[in-house]
Tab-separated table of C-alpha atoms in Angstrom:
chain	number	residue	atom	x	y	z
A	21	UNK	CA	204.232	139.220	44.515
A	22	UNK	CA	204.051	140.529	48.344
A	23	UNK	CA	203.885	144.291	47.128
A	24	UNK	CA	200.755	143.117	45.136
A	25	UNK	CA	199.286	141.275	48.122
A	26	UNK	CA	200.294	144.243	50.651
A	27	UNK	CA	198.676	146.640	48.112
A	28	UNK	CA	195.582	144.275	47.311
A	29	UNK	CA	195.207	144.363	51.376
A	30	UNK	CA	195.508	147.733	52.068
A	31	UNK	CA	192.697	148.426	49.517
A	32	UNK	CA	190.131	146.040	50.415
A	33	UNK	CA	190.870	147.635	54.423
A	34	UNK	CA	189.868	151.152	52.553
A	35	UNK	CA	187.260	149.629	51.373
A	36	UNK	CA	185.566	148.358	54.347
A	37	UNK	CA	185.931	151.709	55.700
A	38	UNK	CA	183.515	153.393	52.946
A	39	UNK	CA	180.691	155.338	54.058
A	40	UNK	CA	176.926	154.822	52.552
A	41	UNK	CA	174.406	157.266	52.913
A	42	UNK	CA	171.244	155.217	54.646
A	43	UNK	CA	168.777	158.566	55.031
A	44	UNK	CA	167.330	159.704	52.684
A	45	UNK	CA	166.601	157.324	49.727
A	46	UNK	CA	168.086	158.158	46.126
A	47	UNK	CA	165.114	160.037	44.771
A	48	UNK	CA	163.557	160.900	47.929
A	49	UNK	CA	161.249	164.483	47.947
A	50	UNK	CA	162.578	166.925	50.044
A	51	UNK	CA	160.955	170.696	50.541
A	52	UNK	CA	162.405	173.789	50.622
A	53	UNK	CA	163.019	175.250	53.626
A	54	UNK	CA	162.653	171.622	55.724
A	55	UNK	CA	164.448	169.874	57.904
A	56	UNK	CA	165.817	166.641	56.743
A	57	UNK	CA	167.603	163.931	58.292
A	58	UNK	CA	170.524	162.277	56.802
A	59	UNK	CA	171.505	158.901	58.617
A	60	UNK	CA	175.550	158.472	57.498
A	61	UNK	CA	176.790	154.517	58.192
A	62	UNK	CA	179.833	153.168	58.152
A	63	UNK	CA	179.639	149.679	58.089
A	64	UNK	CA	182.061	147.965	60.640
A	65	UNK	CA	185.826	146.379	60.142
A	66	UNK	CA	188.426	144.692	61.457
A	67	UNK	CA	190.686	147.606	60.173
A	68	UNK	CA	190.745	150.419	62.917
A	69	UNK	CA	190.116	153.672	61.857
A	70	UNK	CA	190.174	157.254	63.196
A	71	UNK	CA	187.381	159.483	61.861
A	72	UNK	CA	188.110	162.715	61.610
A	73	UNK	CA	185.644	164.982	59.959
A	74	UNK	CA	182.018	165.304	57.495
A	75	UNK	CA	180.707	167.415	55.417
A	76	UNK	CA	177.377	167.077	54.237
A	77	UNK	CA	176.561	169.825	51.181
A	78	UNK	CA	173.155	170.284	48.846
A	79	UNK	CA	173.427	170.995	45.295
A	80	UNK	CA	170.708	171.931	43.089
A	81	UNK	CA	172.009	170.710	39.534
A	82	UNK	CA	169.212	172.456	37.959
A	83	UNK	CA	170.849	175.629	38.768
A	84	UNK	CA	173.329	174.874	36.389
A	85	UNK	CA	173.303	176.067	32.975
A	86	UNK	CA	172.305	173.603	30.382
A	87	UNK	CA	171.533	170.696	32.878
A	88	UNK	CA	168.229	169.686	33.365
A	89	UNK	CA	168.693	166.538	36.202
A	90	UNK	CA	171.928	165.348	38.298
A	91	UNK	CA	172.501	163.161	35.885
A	92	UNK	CA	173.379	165.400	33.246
A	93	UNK	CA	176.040	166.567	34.723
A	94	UNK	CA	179.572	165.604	37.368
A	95	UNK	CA	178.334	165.760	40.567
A	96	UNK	CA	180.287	163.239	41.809
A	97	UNK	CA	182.654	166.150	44.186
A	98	UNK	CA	180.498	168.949	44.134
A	99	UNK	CA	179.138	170.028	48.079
A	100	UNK	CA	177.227	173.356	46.739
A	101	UNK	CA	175.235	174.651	49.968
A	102	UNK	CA	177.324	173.122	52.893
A	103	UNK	CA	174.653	172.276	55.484
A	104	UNK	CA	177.295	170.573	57.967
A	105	UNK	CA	180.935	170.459	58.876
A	106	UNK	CA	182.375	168.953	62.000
A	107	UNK	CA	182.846	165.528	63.709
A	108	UNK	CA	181.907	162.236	62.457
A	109	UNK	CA	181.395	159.844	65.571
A	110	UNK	CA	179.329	156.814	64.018
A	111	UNK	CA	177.778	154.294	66.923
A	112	UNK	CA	175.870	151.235	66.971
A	113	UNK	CA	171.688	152.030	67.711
A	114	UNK	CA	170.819	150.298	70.697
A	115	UNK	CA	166.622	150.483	69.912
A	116	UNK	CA	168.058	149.179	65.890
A	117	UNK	CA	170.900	146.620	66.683
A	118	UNK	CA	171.019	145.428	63.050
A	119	UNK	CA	171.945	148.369	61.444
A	120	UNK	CA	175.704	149.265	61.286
A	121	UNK	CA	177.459	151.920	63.271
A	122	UNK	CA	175.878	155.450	61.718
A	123	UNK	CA	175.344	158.921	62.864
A	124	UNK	CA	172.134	161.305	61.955
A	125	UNK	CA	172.513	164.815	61.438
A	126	UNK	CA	169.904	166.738	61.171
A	127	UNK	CA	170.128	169.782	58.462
A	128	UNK	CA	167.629	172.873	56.674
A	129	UNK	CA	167.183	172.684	52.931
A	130	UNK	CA	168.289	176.167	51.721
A	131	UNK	CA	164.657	177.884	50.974
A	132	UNK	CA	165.626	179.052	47.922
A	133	UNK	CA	165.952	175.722	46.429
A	134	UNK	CA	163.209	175.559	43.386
A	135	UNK	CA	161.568	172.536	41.487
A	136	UNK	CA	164.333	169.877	40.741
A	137	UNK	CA	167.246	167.338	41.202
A	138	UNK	CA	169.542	168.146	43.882
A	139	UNK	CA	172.638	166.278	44.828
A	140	UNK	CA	173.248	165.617	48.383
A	141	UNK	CA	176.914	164.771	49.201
A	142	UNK	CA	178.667	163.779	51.629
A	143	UNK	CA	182.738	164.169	52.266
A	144	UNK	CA	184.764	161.870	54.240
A	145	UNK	CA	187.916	162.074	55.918
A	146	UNK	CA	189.349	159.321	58.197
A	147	UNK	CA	192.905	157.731	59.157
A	148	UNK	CA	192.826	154.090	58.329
A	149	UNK	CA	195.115	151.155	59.739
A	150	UNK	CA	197.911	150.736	61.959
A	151	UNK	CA	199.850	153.517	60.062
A	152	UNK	CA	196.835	156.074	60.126
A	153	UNK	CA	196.960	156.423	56.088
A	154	UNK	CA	194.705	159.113	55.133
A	155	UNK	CA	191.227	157.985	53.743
A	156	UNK	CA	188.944	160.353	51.683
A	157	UNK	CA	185.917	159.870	49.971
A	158	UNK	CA	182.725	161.649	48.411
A	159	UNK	CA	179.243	160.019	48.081
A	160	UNK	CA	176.054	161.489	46.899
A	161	UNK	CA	172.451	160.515	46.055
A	162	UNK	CA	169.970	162.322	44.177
A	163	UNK	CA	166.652	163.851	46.138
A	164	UNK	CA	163.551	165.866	43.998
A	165	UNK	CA	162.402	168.966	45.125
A	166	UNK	CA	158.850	169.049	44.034
């Protein structure tokens, strides 16, 4: 019974530590060639955590063969065009103080992208807890390229 309670614990404090994307909306338009910005928010814990690194990647899923929209296809770990890697340093907005801790980045839609779905995904790797267990995790949403 206490394995099941330490093991029901330490997966509701990974959990809590889940990123969301906030910016842009699932189905959002997005042009080639633009600059986009895409908040990333962790919502807070009592669990400390460390972060240690994002990736943020674009994928067009109607480059794929056969698939005509995200959906049609696994895009649930799939970066394609990685438009940032580096450090993940969420903070509270002092001009927005009901929003949770989040950082913006700021990143180019490759040029080349055509008319279509594209997945944008975002990697997560953090150190969760008083022992520092490793935490990764992949989100996405789906944007339209007109």
């Amino acid at each position: 019974m206490k394995s099941f309670v330490a093991l029901a614990a330490l997966a509701a404090s990974a959990f809590a530590q889940r990123i969301q994307i906030g910016v842009p909306a699932n189905l959002a338009e997005i042009q080639p060639g633009s600059n986009i910005t895409v908040e990333v928010d962790r919502p807070n814990s009592l669990t400390g955590s460390t972060e240690v690194a994002l990736a943020i990647g674009l994928f067009p899923c109607g480059g794929v063969k056969g698939a005509t929209s995200c959906s049609s296809m696994d895009v649930s770990q799939v970066l394609g065009n990685v438009v940032y890697n580096g450090p993940y340093n969420p903070q509270y907005a002092t001009d927005a103080p009901s929003k949770p801790p989040h950082q913006n980045f700021s990143v180019t839609v490759p040029s080349t992208f055509q008319s279509g779905q594209v997945s944008l995904g975002v990697a997560h790797f953090s150190l969760v807890g008083a022992g520092q267990s490793p935490l990764y995790e992949f989100v996405n949403v789906t944007l339209v390229v007109p």
